CSV table of N, CA and C in Angstrom, one decimal:
chain,number,residue,atom,x,y,z
A,1,UNK,N,11.8,-9.1,-14.8
A,1,UNK,CA,12.2,-8.5,-13.4
A,1,UNK,C,12.1,-6.9,-13.6
A,2,UNK,N,12.4,-6.4,-15.4
A,2,UNK,CA,12.2,-5.3,-15.5
A,2,UNK,C,10.8,-4.7,-15.7
A,3,UNK,N,10.0,-5.5,-15.8
A,3,UNK,CA,8.6,-4.9,-15.5
A,3,UNK,C,8.5,-4.7,-13.9
A,4,UNK,N,9.0,-5.4,-12.9
A,4,UNK,CA,9.0,-5.1,-11.4
A,4,UNK,C,9.9,-4.2,-11.6
A,5,UNK,N,10.9,-3.3,-12.2
A,5,UNK,CA,11.3,-2.2,-11.6
A,5,UNK,C,11.1,-1.2,-12.2
A,6,UNK,N,10.0,-1.2,-13.4
A,6,UNK,CA,9.0,-0.2,-14.0
A,6,UNK,C,8.2,0.2,-13.0
A,7,UNK,N,7.6,-0.6,-12.2
A,7,UNK,CA,6.2,-0.7,-11.5
A,7,UNK,C,6.4,0.0,-10.6
A,8,UNK,N,7.9,0.0,-9.6
A,8,UNK,CA,8.6,0.7,-8.8
A,8,UNK,C,8.5,2.0,-9.2
A,9,UNK,N,8.8,2.6,-10.1
A,9,UNK,CA,9.2,3.7,-10.7
A,9,UNK,C,7.6,4.1,-11.0
A,10,UNK,N,6.8,4.1,-10.4
A,10,UNK,CA,4.8,4.5,-11.0
A,10,UNK,C,4.7,5.6,-9.5
A,11,UNK,N,4.3,6.3,-9.8
A,11,UNK,CA,4.1,7.9,-8.9
A,11,UNK,C,2.9,7.2,-8.0
A,12,UNK,N,2.4,8.0,-7.3
A,12,UNK,CA,1.8,7.2,-6.4
A,12,UNK,C,0.3,7.1,-7.1
A,13,UNK,N,-0.6,8.4,-7.6
A,13,UNK,CA,-1.8,8.3,-8.4
A,13,UNK,C,-1.4,7.3,-9.2
A,14,UNK,N,0.0,6.8,-10.3
A,14,UNK,CA,-0.6,5.9,-11.2
A,14,UNK,C,-0.6,4.3,-10.6
A,15,UNK,N,0.0,4.0,-9.4
A,15,UNK,CA,-0.3,3.2,-8.3
A,15,UNK,C,-1.5,3.1,-7.7
A,16,UNK,N,-2.4,3.5,-7.7
A,16,UNK,CA,-3.6,3.8,-7.2
A,16,UNK,C,-5.0,3.5,-8.1
A,17,UNK,N,-4.4,4.3,-9.1
A,17,UNK,CA,-5.3,3.8,-10.8
A,17,UNK,C,-4.7,1.9,-10.6
A,18,UNK,N,-3.7,2.0,-10.4
A,18,UNK,CA,-3.8,0.2,-11.3
A,18,UNK,C,-3.9,-0.4,-10.5
A,19,UNK,N,-4.0,-0.1,-9.1
A,19,UNK,CA,-4.4,-0.9,-8.3
A,19,UNK,C,-6.2,-1.0,-8.6
A,20,UNK,N,-6.5,-0.2,-8.6
A,20,UNK,CA,-8.0,0.3,-8.7
A,20,UNK,C,-8.8,-0.8,-9.9
A,21,UNK,N,-7.8,-0.5,-10.8
A,21,UNK,CA,-7.9,-1.7,-12.2
A,21,UNK,C,-8.1,-2.9,-11.7
A,22,UNK,N,-6.8,-3.5,-10.8
A,22,UNK,CA,-7.0,-4.8,-11.2
A,22,UNK,C,-8.0,-5.1,-9.8
A,23,UNK,N,-8.4,-4.3,-8.9
A,23,UNK,CA,-9.5,-4.9,-8.0
A,23,UNK,C,-10.8,-5.1,-8.8
A,24,UNK,N,-10.8,-4.0,-9.5
A,24,UNK,CA,-12.4,-4.2,-10.6
A,24,UNK,C,-12.3,-5.4,-11.2
A,25,UNK,N,-10.8,-6.0,-12.2
A,25,UNK,CA,-10.9,-6.8,-12.8
A,25,UNK,C,-10.8,-8.6,-12.1
A,26,UNK,N,-10.5,-7.8,-10.2
A,26,UNK,CA,-10.2,-9.1,-9.6
A,26,UNK,C,-12.2,-9.3,-9.3
A,27,UNK,N,-12.7,-8.5,-8.9
A,27,UNK,CA,-14.1,-8.3,-8.9
A,27,UNK,C,-14.9,-9.2,-9.5
A,28,UNK,N,-14.9,-8.9,-10.6
A,28,UNK,CA,-15.7,-8.6,-12.4
A,28,UNK,C,-15.4,-10.5,-12.3
A,29,UNK,N,-14.3,-10.9,-11.8
A,29,UNK,CA,-13.9,-12.4,-12.6
A,29,UNK,C,-14.5,-13.2,-11.3
A,30,UNK,N,-14.2,-12.8,-10.1
A,30,UNK,CA,-15.1,-13.1,-8.7
A,30,UNK,C,-16.6,-13.5,-9.6
A,31,UNK,N,-17.3,-12.0,-9.6
A,31,UNK,CA,-18.6,-12.5,-10.0
A,31,UNK,C,-19.3,-13.2,-11.1
A,32,UNK,N,-17.9,-13.0,-12.2
A,32,UNK,CA,-18.5,-14.3,-13.2
A,32,UNK,C,-18.1,-15.5,-12.5
A,33,UNK,N,-17.6,-16.0,-11.7
A,33,UNK,CA,-17.8,-17.5,-11.7
A,33,UNK,C,-18.4,-17.4,-10.8
A,34,UNK,N,-18.3,-16.8,-9.8
A,34,UNK,CA,-20.1,-17.0,-8.7
A,34,UNK,C,-20.9,-16.9,-9.4
A,35,UNK,N,-21.5,-16.7,-10.5
A,35,UNK,CA,-22.5,-16.9,-11.3
A,35,UNK,C,-22.7,-18.1,-12.1
A,36,UNK,N,-21.1,-18.7,-12.4
A,36,UNK,CA,-21.1,-19.9,-13.3
A,36,UNK,C,-21.2,-21.4,-12.2
A,37,UNK,N,-21.0,-20.4,-11.1
A,37,UNK,CA,-20.4,-22.0,-10.1
A,37,UNK,C,-22.1,-22.0,-9.5
A,38,UNK,N,-23.4,-21.0,-9.4
A,38,UNK,CA,-24.3,-21.3,-9.0
A,38,UNK,C,-25.2,-21.8,-10.3
A,39,UNK,N,-24.8,-21.9,-11.3
A,39,UNK,CA,-25.4,-21.7,-12.5
A,39,UNK,C,-25.3,-23.5,-13.1
A,40,UNK,N,-24.3,-23.8,-13.2
A,40,UNK,CA,-23.5,-24.8,-13.5
A,40,UNK,C,-23.9,-26.2,-12.4
A,41,UNK,N,-23.6,-27.5,-13.0
A,41,UNK,CA,-23.7,-28.4,-12.3
A,41,UNK,C,-24.7,-29.9,-12.7
A,42,UNK,N,-25.2,-30.2,-11.9
A,42,UNK,CA,-25.6,-32.1,-12.7
A,42,UNK,C,-27.0,-31.5,-12.7
A,43,UNK,N,-27.7,-30.5,-12.0
A,43,UNK,CA,-28.9,-30.2,-11.9
A,43,UNK,C,-29.0,-29.1,-12.5
A,44,UNK,N,-29.5,-28.9,-13.9
A,44,UNK,CA,-29.6,-27.6,-14.7
A,44,UNK,C,-30.3,-26.5,-14.3
A,45,UNK,N,-29.6,-25.2,-14.0
A,45,UNK,CA,-30.2,-23.8,-13.3
A,45,UNK,C,-30.4,-22.9,-14.7
A,46,UNK,N,-30.9,-22.0,-15.0
A,46,UNK,CA,-30.6,-21.2,-16.7
A,46,UNK,C,-30.5,-20.1,-15.4
A,47,UNK,N,-30.3,-18.9,-16.4
A,47,UNK,CA,-30.5,-17.4,-15.3
A,47,UNK,C,-31.9,-17.3,-16.0
A,48,UNK,N,-32.0,-17.3,-16.7
A,48,UNK,CA,-33.6,-17.3,-16.8
A,48,UNK,C,-34.7,-17.6,-15.6
A,49,UNK,N,-34.3,-18.8,-15.4
A,49,UNK,CA,-35.4,-19.8,-14.2
A,49,UNK,C,-34.7,-19.2,-13.0
A,50,UNK,N,-34.0,-18.1,-12.9
A,50,UNK,CA,-33.9,-17.4,-11.7
A,50,UNK,C,-34.9,-16.5,-10.8
A,51,UNK,N,-35.9,-16.0,-11.5
A,51,UNK,CA,-37.0,-15.5,-11.0
A,51,UNK,C,-38.3,-16.3,-11.0
A,52,UNK,N,-38.5,-17.6,-11.2
A,52,UNK,CA,-39.2,-18.8,-10.8
A,52,UNK,C,-38.8,-19.6,-10.7
A,53,UNK,N,-38.3,-20.2,-10.4
A,53,UNK,CA,-37.7,-21.6,-9.8
A,53,UNK,C,-38.7,-22.5,-9.5
A,54,UNK,N,-38.6,-23.8,-9.6
A,54,UNK,CA,-39.7,-25.0,-9.1
A,54,UNK,C,-39.0,-25.1,-7.9
A,55,UNK,N,-39.8,-26.2,-6.8
A,55,UNK,CA,-39.8,-26.5,-5.3
A,55,UNK,C,-38.1,-26.9,-5.5
A,56,UNK,N,-37.4,-27.8,-6.4
A,56,UNK,CA,-36.4,-28.8,-6.3
A,56,UNK,C,-35.0,-27.9,-7.0
A,57,UNK,N,-35.3,-27.0,-7.7
A,57,UNK,CA,-34.2,-26.0,-8.4
A,57,UNK,C,-34.3,-25.0,-7.5
A,58,UNK,N,-35.1,-24.2,-6.2
A,58,UNK,CA,-34.9,-23.5,-5.1
A,58,UNK,C,-34.0,-24.5,-4.3
A,59,UNK,N,-34.3,-26.0,-3.8
A,59,UNK,CA,-33.7,-26.6,-3.1
A,59,UNK,C,-31.8,-26.5,-3.2
A,60,UNK,N,-31.7,-26.6,-4.3
A,60,UNK,CA,-30.8,-26.4,-4.8
A,60,UNK,C,-29.6,-25.7,-4.8
A,61,UNK,N,-30.1,-24.8,-5.1
A,61,UNK,CA,-29.8,-23.3,-5.1
A,61,UNK,C,-29.7,-23.0,-3.8
A,62,UNK,N,-30.3,-22.7,-2.9
A,62,UNK,CA,-31.0,-22.4,-1.7
A,62,UNK,C,-29.5,-23.1,-0.3
A,63,UNK,N,-29.9,-24.5,-0.9
A,63,UNK,CA,-29.5,-25.8,0.3
A,63,UNK,C,-28.3,-26.2,-0.3
A,64,UNK,N,-27.5,-26.2,-1.6
A,64,UNK,CA,-26.7,-27.2,-1.8
A,64,UNK,C,-25.2,-26.1,-2.2
A,65,UNK,N,-25.6,-25.1,-3.6
A,65,UNK,CA,-25.0,-24.3,-4.1
A,65,UNK,C,-24.4,-22.7,-3.5
A,66,UNK,N,-25.7,-21.9,-2.8
A,66,UNK,CA,-25.3,-21.2,-2.6
A,66,UNK,C,-24.4,-20.7,-0.9
A,67,UNK,N,-25.1,-21.8,-0.3
A,67,UNK,CA,-23.7,-22.3,1.1
A,67,UNK,C,-22.5,-22.5,0.8
A,68,UNK,N,-22.5,-23.3,-0.8
A,68,UNK,CA,-20.9,-24.1,-0.9
A,68,UNK,C,-20.0,-22.5,-1.3
A,69,UNK,N,-20.8,-21.9,-2.1
A,69,UNK,CA,-20.3,-20.5,-2.8
A,69,UNK,C,-19.4,-19.8,-1.7
A,70,UNK,N,-20.6,-19.4,-0.5
A,70,UNK,CA,-20.6,-18.2,0.3
A,70,UNK,C,-19.3,-18.8,1.2
A,71,UNK,N,-19.3,-20.5,1.8
A,71,UNK,CA,-18.0,-20.8,2.1
A,71,UNK,C,-16.8,-20.7,1.5
A,72,UNK,N,-16.8,-21.5,0.1
A,72,UNK,CA,-15.4,-20.8,-0.6
A,72,UNK,C,-15.2,-19.6,-0.8
A,73,UNK,N,-15.8,-18.4,-0.5
A,73,UNK,CA,-15.4,-17.2,-0.5
A,73,UNK,C,-15.1,-16.6,0.6
A,74,UNK,N,-15.8,-17.4,1.6
A,74,UNK,CA,-14.8,-17.0,3.3
A,74,UNK,C,-13.7,-17.8,3.3
A,75,UNK,N,-13.5,-19.2,3.2
A,75,UNK,CA,-12.3,-19.9,3.6
A,75,UNK,C,-11.5,-19.5,2.7
A,76,UNK,N,-11.2,-18.6,1.2
A,76,UNK,CA,-10.2,-18.2,0.2
A,76,UNK,C,-9.9,-16.7,0.7
A,77,UNK,N,-10.8,-16.1,1.5
A,77,UNK,CA,-10.4,-14.6,2.0
A,77,UNK,C,-10.2,-14.9,3.3
A,78,UNK,N,-10.3,-15.8,3.8
A,78,UNK,CA,-9.4,-16.5,5.0
A,78,UNK,C,-8.1,-16.8,5.2
A,79,UNK,N,-7.7,-17.4,4.1
A,79,UNK,CA,-6.5,-18.1,3.4
A,79,UNK,C,-5.7,-16.5,2.9
A,80,UNK,N,-6.0,-16.3,2.2
A,80,UNK,CA,-5.3,-14.8,2.1
A,80,UNK,C,-5.1,-13.9,3.3
A,81,UNK,N,-6.2,-13.6,3.7
A,81,UNK,CA,-5.8,-12.7,5.2
A,81,UNK,C,-4.4,-13.2,5.5
A,82,UNK,N,-5.0,-14.5,6.3
A,82,UNK,CA,-3.8,-15.0,6.9
A,82,UNK,C,-2.8,-15.3,6.2
A,83,UNK,N,-2.3,-15.3,4.8
A,83,UNK,CA,-1.3,-15.2,4.4
A,83,UNK,C,-0.2,-14.3,4.5
A,84,UNK,N,-1.3,-13.0,4.1
A,84,UNK,CA,-0.7,-11.4,4.4
A,84,UNK,C,-0.2,-11.1,5.7
A,85,UNK,N,-0.8,-11.8,6.9
A,85,UNK,CA,-0.3,-11.3,8.0
A,85,UNK,C,0.4,-12.2,8.3
A,86,UNK,N,0.8,-13.2,7.9
A,86,UNK,CA,1.8,-14.1,8.4
A,86,UNK,C,3.1,-13.5,7.7
A,87,UNK,N,3.5,-12.8,6.6
A,87,UNK,CA,4.2,-12.3,5.8
A,87,UNK,C,4.6,-10.7,6.3
A,88,UNK,N,3.5,-10.0,6.6
A,88,UNK,CA,3.7,-9.4,7.3
A,88,UNK,C,4.2,-9.0,8.9
A,89,UNK,N,4.2,-10.0,9.8
A,89,UNK,CA,4.7,-9.8,10.6
A,89,UNK,C,6.2,-11.2,11.0
A,90,UNK,N,6.6,-11.7,9.8
A,90,UNK,CA,7.7,-12.1,9.6
A,90,UNK,C,8.4,-11.0,8.4
A,91,UNK,N,8.2,-10.0,7.9
A,91,UNK,CA,8.9,-9.0,7.3
A,91,UNK,C,9.7,-9.9,6.2
A,92,UNK,N,8.7,-10.6,5.4
A,92,UNK,CA,9.4,-11.3,4.5
A,92,UNK,C,8.3,-11.5,2.7
A,93,UNK,N,9.0,-10.8,2.0
A,93,UNK,CA,7.6,-11.2,1.2
A,93,UNK,C,7.1,-12.5,0.7
A,94,UNK,N,8.6,-13.7,0.7
A,94,UNK,CA,7.8,-14.9,0.3
A,94,UNK,C,8.5,-15.6,1.8
A,95,UNK,N,7.1,-16.2,2.3
A,95,UNK,CA,7.8,-16.8,4.0
A,95,UNK,C,7.9,-18.4,3.2
A,96,UNK,N,9.1,-19.3,3.3
A,96,UNK,CA,9.7,-20.6,3.2
A,96,UNK,C,8.9,-21.5,4.7
A,97,UNK,N,9.3,-22.8,4.2
A,97,UNK,CA,9.1,-23.5,4.6
A,97,UNK,C,9.7,-24.1,6.1
A,98,UNK,N,10.7,-23.6,6.3
A,98,UNK,CA,12.0,-23.0,7.6
A,98,UNK,C,11.4,-22.3,8.6
A,99,UNK,N,10.9,-21.2,8.0
A,99,UNK,CA,9.8,-20.4,9.5
A,99,UNK,C,8.6,-21.0,10.0
A,100,UNK,N,8.1,-21.5,9.6
A,100,UNK,CA,7.0,-22.2,10.3
A,100,UNK,C,7.4,-23.9,11.0
A,101,UNK,N,8.9,-23.7,11.2
A,101,UNK,CA,9.2,-25.3,11.6
A,101,UNK,C,8.8,-26.1,11.0
A,102,UNK,N,8.7,-25.8,9.8
A,102,UNK,CA,8.9,-27.2,9.1
A,102,UNK,C,9.7,-27.8,7.9
A,103,UNK,N,10.9,-28.0,8.5
A,103,UNK,CA,12.0,-28.2,7.7
A,103,UNK,C,11.8,-28.9,6.3
A,104,UNK,N,12.5,-29.1,5.4
A,104,UNK,CA,12.2,-30.3,4.2
A,104,UNK,C,12.9,-31.4,5.1
A,105,UNK,N,12.2,-32.4,4.4
A,105,UNK,CA,13.1,-33.6,4.6
A,105,UNK,C,14.1,-34.1,4.6
A,106,UNK,N,15.2,-35.0,5.3
A,106,UNK,CA,16.3,-35.0,4.5
A,106,UNK,C,16.2,-36.4,3.8
A,107,UNK,N,17.6,-36.3,2.7
A,107,UNK,CA,17.5,-37.1,2.2
A,107,UNK,C,18.1,-38.7,2.3
């Protein structure tokens, strides 16, 4: 709670710098995990194999791994945007299940 209070006392330029740093860290993490998702799997690919792919490696990369990666990033981004918009519409930092007409079951 103390750190949260300290974050609220930050000036606008400090918040922009912090947001920029966090954005860069998250994008670097996304890039690293994306590269790992492309290269890791039961059919081995290495970074040095990417310029000269065999037909089998080309098929695995462009028909399996890249579409899954693009779909995962798109679906994750869509869920993030829908969650942010849901919380903005309800003007609630944390939406609870009662607000989406799904109350917990009685015991």
